[in-house]
CSV table of C-alpha atoms and ligand atoms in Angstrom, one decimal:
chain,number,residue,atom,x,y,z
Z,1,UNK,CA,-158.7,-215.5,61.6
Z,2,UNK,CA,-161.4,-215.2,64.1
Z,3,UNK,CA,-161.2,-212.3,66.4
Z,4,UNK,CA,-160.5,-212.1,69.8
Z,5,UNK,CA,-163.2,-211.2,72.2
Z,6,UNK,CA,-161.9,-210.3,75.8
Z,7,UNK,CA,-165.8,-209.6,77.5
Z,8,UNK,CA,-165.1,-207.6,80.7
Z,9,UNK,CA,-168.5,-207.4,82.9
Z,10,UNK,CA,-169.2,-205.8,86.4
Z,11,UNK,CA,-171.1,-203.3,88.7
Z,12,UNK,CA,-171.0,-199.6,88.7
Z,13,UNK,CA,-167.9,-197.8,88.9
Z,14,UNK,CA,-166.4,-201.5,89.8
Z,15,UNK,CA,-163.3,-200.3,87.7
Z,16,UNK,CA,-164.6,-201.2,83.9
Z,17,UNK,CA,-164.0,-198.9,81.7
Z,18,UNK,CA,-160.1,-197.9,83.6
Z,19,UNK,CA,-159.4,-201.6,83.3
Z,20,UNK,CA,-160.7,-202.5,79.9
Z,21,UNK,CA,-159.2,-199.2,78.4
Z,22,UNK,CA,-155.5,-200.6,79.8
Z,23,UNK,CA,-156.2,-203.9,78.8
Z,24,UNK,CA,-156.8,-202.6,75.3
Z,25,UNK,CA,-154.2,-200.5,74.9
Z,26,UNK,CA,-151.7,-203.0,76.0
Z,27,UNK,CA,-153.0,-205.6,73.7
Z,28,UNK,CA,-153.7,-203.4,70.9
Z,29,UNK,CA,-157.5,-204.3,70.6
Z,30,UNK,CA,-160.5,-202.4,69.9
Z,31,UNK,CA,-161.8,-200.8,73.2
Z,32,UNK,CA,-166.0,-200.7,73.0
Z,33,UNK,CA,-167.3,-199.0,76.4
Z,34,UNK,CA,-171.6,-201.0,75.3
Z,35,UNK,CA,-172.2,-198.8,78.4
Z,36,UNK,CA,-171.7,-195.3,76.2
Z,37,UNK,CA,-174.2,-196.9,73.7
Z,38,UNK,CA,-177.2,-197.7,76.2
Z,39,UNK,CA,-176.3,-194.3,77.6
Z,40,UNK,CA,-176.5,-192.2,73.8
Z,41,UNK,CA,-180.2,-194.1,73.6
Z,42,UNK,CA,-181.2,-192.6,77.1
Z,43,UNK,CA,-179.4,-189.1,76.3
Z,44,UNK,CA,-181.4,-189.4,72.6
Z,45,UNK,CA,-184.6,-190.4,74.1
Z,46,UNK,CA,-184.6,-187.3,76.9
Z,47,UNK,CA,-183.6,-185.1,74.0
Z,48,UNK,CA,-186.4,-186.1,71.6
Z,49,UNK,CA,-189.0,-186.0,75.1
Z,50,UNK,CA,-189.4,-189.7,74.9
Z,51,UNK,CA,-190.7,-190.9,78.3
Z,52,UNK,CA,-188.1,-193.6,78.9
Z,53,UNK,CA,-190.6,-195.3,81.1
Z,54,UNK,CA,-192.8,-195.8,78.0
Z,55,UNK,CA,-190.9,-198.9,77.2
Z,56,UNK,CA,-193.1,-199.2,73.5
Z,57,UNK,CA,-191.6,-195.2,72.7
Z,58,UNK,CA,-188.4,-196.4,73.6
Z,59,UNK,CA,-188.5,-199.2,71.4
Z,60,UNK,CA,-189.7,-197.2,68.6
Z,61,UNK,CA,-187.2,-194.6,68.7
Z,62,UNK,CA,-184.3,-197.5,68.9
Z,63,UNK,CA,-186.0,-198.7,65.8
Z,64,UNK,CA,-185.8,-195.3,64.1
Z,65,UNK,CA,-182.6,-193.4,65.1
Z,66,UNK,CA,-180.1,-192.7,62.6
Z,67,UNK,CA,-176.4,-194.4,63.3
Z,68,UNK,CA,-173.6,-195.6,62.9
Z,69,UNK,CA,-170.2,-197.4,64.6
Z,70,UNK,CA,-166.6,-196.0,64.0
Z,71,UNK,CA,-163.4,-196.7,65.5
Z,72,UNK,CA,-160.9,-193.9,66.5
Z,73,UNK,CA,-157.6,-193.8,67.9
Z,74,UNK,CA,-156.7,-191.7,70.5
Z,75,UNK,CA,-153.6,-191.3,72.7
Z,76,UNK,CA,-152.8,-195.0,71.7
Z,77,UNK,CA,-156.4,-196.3,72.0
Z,78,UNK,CA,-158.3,-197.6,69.3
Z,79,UNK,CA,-161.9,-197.0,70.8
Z,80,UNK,CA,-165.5,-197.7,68.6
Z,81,UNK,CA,-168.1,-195.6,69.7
Z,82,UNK,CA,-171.8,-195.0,68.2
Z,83,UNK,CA,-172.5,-192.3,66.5
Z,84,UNK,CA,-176.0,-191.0,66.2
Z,85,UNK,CA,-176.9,-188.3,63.5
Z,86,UNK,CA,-173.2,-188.2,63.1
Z,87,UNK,CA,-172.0,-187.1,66.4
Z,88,UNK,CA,-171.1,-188.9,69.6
Z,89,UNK,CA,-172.1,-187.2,72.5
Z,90,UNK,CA,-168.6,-188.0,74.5
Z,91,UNK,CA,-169.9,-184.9,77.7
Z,92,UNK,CA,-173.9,-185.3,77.4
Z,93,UNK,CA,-173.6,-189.0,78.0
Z,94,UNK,CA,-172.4,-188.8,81.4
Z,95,UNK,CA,-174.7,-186.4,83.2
Z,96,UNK,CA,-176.6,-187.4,86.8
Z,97,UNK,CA,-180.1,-187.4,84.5
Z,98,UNK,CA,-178.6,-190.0,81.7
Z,99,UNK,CA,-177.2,-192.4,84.3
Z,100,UNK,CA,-181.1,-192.5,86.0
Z,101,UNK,CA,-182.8,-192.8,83.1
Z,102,UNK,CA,-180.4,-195.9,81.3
Z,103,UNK,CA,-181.2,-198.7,83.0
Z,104,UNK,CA,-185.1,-198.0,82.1
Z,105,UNK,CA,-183.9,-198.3,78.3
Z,106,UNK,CA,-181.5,-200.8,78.9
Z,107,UNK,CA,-184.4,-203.3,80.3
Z,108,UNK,CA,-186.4,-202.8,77.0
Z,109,UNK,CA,-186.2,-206.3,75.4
Z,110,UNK,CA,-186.5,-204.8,71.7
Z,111,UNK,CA,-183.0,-202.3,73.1
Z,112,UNK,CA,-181.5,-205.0,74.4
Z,113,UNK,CA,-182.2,-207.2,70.8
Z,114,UNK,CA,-180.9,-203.2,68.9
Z,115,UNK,CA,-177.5,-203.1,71.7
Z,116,UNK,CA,-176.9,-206.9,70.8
Z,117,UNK,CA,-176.4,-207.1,67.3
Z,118,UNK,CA,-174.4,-203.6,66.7
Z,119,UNK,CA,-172.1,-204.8,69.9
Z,120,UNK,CA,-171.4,-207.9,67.8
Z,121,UNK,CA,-170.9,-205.6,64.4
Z,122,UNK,CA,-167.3,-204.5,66.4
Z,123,UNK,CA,-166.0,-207.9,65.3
Z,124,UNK,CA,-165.3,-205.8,61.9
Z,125,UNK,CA,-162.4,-203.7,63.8
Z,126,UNK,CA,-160.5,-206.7,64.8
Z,127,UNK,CA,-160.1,-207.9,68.3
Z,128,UNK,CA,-162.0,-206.1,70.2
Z,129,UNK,CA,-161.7,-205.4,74.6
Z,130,UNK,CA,-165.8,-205.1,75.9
Z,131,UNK,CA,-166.9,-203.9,78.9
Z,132,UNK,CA,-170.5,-203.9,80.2
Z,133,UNK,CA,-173.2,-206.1,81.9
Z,134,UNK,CA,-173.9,-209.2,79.8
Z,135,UNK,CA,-171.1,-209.0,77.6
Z,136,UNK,CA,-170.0,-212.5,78.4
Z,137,UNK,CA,-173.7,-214.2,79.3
Z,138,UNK,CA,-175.4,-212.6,76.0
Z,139,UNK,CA,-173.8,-210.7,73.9
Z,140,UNK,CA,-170.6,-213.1,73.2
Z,141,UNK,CA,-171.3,-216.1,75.4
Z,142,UNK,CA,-169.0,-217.9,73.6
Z,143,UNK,CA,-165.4,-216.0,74.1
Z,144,UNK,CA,-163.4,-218.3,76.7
Z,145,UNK,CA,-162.0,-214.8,77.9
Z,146,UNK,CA,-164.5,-213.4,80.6
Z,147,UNK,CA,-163.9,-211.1,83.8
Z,148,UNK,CA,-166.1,-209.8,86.3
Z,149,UNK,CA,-165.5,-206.6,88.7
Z,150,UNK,CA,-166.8,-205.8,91.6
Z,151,UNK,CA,-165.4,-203.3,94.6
Z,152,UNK,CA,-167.7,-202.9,97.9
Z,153,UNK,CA,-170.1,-200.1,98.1
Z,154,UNK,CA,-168.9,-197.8,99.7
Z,155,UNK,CA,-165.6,-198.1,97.3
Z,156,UNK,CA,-167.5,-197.9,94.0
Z,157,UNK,CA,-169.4,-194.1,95.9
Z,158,UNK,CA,-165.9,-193.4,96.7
Z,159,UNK,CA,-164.8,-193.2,93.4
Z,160,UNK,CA,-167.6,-192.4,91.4
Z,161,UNK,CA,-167.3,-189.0,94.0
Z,162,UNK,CA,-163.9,-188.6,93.3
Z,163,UNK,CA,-165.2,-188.1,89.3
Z,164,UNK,CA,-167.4,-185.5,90.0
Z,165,UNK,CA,-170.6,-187.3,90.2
Z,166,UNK,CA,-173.2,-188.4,92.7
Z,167,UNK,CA,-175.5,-191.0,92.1
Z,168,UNK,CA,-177.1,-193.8,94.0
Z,169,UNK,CA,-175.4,-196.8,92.4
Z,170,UNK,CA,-177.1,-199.4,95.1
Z,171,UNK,CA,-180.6,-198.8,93.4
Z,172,UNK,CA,-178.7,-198.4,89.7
Z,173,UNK,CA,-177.0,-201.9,90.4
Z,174,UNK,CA,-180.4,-203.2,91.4
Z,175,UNK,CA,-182.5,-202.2,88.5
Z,176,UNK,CA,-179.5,-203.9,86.6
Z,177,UNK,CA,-179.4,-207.1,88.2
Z,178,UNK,CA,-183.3,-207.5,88.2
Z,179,UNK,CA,-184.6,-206.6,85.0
Z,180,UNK,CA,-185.9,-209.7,83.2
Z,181,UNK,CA,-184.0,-209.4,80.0
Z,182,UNK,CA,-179.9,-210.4,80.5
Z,183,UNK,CA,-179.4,-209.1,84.1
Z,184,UNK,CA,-176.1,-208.4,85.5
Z,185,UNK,CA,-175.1,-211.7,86.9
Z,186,UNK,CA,-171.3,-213.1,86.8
Z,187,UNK,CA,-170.8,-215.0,83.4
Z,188,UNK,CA,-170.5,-218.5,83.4
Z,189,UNK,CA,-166.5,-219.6,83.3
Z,190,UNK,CA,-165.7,-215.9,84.9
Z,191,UNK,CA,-162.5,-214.9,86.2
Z,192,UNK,CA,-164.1,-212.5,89.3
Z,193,UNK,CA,-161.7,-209.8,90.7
Z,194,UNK,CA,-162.9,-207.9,93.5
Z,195,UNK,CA,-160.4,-204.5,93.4
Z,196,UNK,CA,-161.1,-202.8,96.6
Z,197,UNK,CA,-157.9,-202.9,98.0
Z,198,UNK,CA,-156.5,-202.7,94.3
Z,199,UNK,CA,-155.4,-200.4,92.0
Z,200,UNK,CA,-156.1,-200.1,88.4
Z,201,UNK,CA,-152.4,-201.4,87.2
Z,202,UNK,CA,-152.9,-204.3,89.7
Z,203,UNK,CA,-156.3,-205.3,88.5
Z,204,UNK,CA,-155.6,-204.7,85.1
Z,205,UNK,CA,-152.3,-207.1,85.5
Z,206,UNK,CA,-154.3,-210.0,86.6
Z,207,UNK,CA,-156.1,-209.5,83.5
Z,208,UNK,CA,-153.7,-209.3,80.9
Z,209,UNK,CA,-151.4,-211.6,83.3
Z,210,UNK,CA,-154.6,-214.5,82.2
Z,211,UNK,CA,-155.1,-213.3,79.0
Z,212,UNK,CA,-151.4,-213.9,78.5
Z,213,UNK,CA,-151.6,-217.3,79.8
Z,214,UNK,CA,-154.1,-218.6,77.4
Z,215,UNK,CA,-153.3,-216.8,74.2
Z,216,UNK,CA,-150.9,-217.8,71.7
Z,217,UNK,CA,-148.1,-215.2,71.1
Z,218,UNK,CA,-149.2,-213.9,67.0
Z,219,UNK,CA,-152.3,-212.9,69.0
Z,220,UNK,CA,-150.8,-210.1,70.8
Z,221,UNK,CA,-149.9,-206.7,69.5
Z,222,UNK,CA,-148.0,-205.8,72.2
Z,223,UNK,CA,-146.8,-202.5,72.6
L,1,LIG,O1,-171.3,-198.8,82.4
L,1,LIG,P1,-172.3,-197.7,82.5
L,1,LIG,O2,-172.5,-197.1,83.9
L,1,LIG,O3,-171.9,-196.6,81.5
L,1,LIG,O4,-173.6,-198.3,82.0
L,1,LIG,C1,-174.8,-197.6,81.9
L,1,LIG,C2,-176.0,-198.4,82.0
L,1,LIG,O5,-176.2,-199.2,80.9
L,1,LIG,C3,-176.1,-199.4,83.2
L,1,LIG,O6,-176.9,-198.9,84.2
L,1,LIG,C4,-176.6,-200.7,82.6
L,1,LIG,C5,-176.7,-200.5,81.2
L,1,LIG,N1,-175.9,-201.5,80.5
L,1,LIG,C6,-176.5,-202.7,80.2
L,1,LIG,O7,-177.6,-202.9,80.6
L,1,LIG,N2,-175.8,-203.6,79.4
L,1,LIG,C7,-174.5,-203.3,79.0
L,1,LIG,N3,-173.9,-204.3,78.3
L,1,LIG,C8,-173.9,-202.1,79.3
L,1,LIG,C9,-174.6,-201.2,80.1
């Protein structure tokens, strides 16, 4: 049986990770956050004193690091994360300094090539929920389930803020959308949900309330 692939793309603290994490766990699919691995590269890089706007260093090191995938379960969510030299680093991912310095490795085409082919080595844990930038154009083109958030600005600030963090997503979303290697864009065949004026059960109910649609029952592990 072929897996499912449910490819959920979107700006900045547009709701991604809340709404593919409750999509998952009512499904009872993988959850892969591709964001966390673009961000471990960055983290890894700044480590190691890589310039991250050396994009042949960058490369290099992507070519060289030591990891691996594995899937744990956790307060009912099966989540696959990227391990490098054994650890994941869940904290040292999210700091102000990671989240400036990953879109510079994420527009490395040789990344990009790296991300791309362990983001499709998931398929081994079963159906998996993705969430990320070009999970639906590039990395699985072909799933016919794809969803793209977005919230206005001042919204996504709003709740970035009300996690602790401060960060210019405007000029975050732009490097993103611009780069010349699988920008952000919406997906071809899309569903797109703007959730300003939604909460996270409501957004994640017109997802799964889709999904539900189109999928035939064995498919779904409800819980
Ligand atoms: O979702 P996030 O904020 O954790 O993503 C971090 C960065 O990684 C984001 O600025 C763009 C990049 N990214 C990407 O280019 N492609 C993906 N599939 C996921 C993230």
């Amino acid at each position: 049986m072929k897996p499912i692939v449910i490819a959920i793309d979107g700006t900045s603290a547009s709701g991604k990770s809340t709404n593919a994490k409750l999509v998952a766990r009512a499904l009872g699919y993988a959850y892969v956050d591709t964001g966390a691995m673009y961000r471990t590269l960055a983290w890894h890089c700044q480590r190691n004193n890589i310039d991250v706007d050396d994009a042949k260093a960058v490369a290099a090191a992507c070519r060289r690091w030591k990891t691996e995938l594995e899937c744990v379960e956790k307060s009912g969510l099966r989540a696959v994360r990227l391990l490098v030299n054994g650890c994941f680093p869940e904290k040292e991912i999210r700091t102000a300094e990671v989240s400036a310095a990953v879109p510079r490795v994420a527009a490395v085409p040789q990344v990009r090539r790296w991300m791309v082919g362990r983001q499709r080595e998931c398929l081994e844990f079963g159906h998996l929920v993705m969430e990320g930038r070009d999970i639906g154009t590039n990395v699985f083109p072909e799933t016919e389930f794809k969803f793209y958030l977005d919230a206005g600005l001042e919204e996504r600030s709003r709740r970035r803020a009300a996690d602790g963090v401060r960060e210019n997503l405007a000029a975050r979303d732009q490097r993103d959308s611009q780069r010349a290697v699988a920008p952000l864009m919406v997906p071809l065949g899309a569903k797109v949900i703007n959730n300003s004026n939604l909460t996270a059960e409501q957004t994640s109910g017109l997802i799964l309330k889709e999904i539900r649609s189109r999928l035939p029952r064995e498919k779904i592990a409800e819980k």
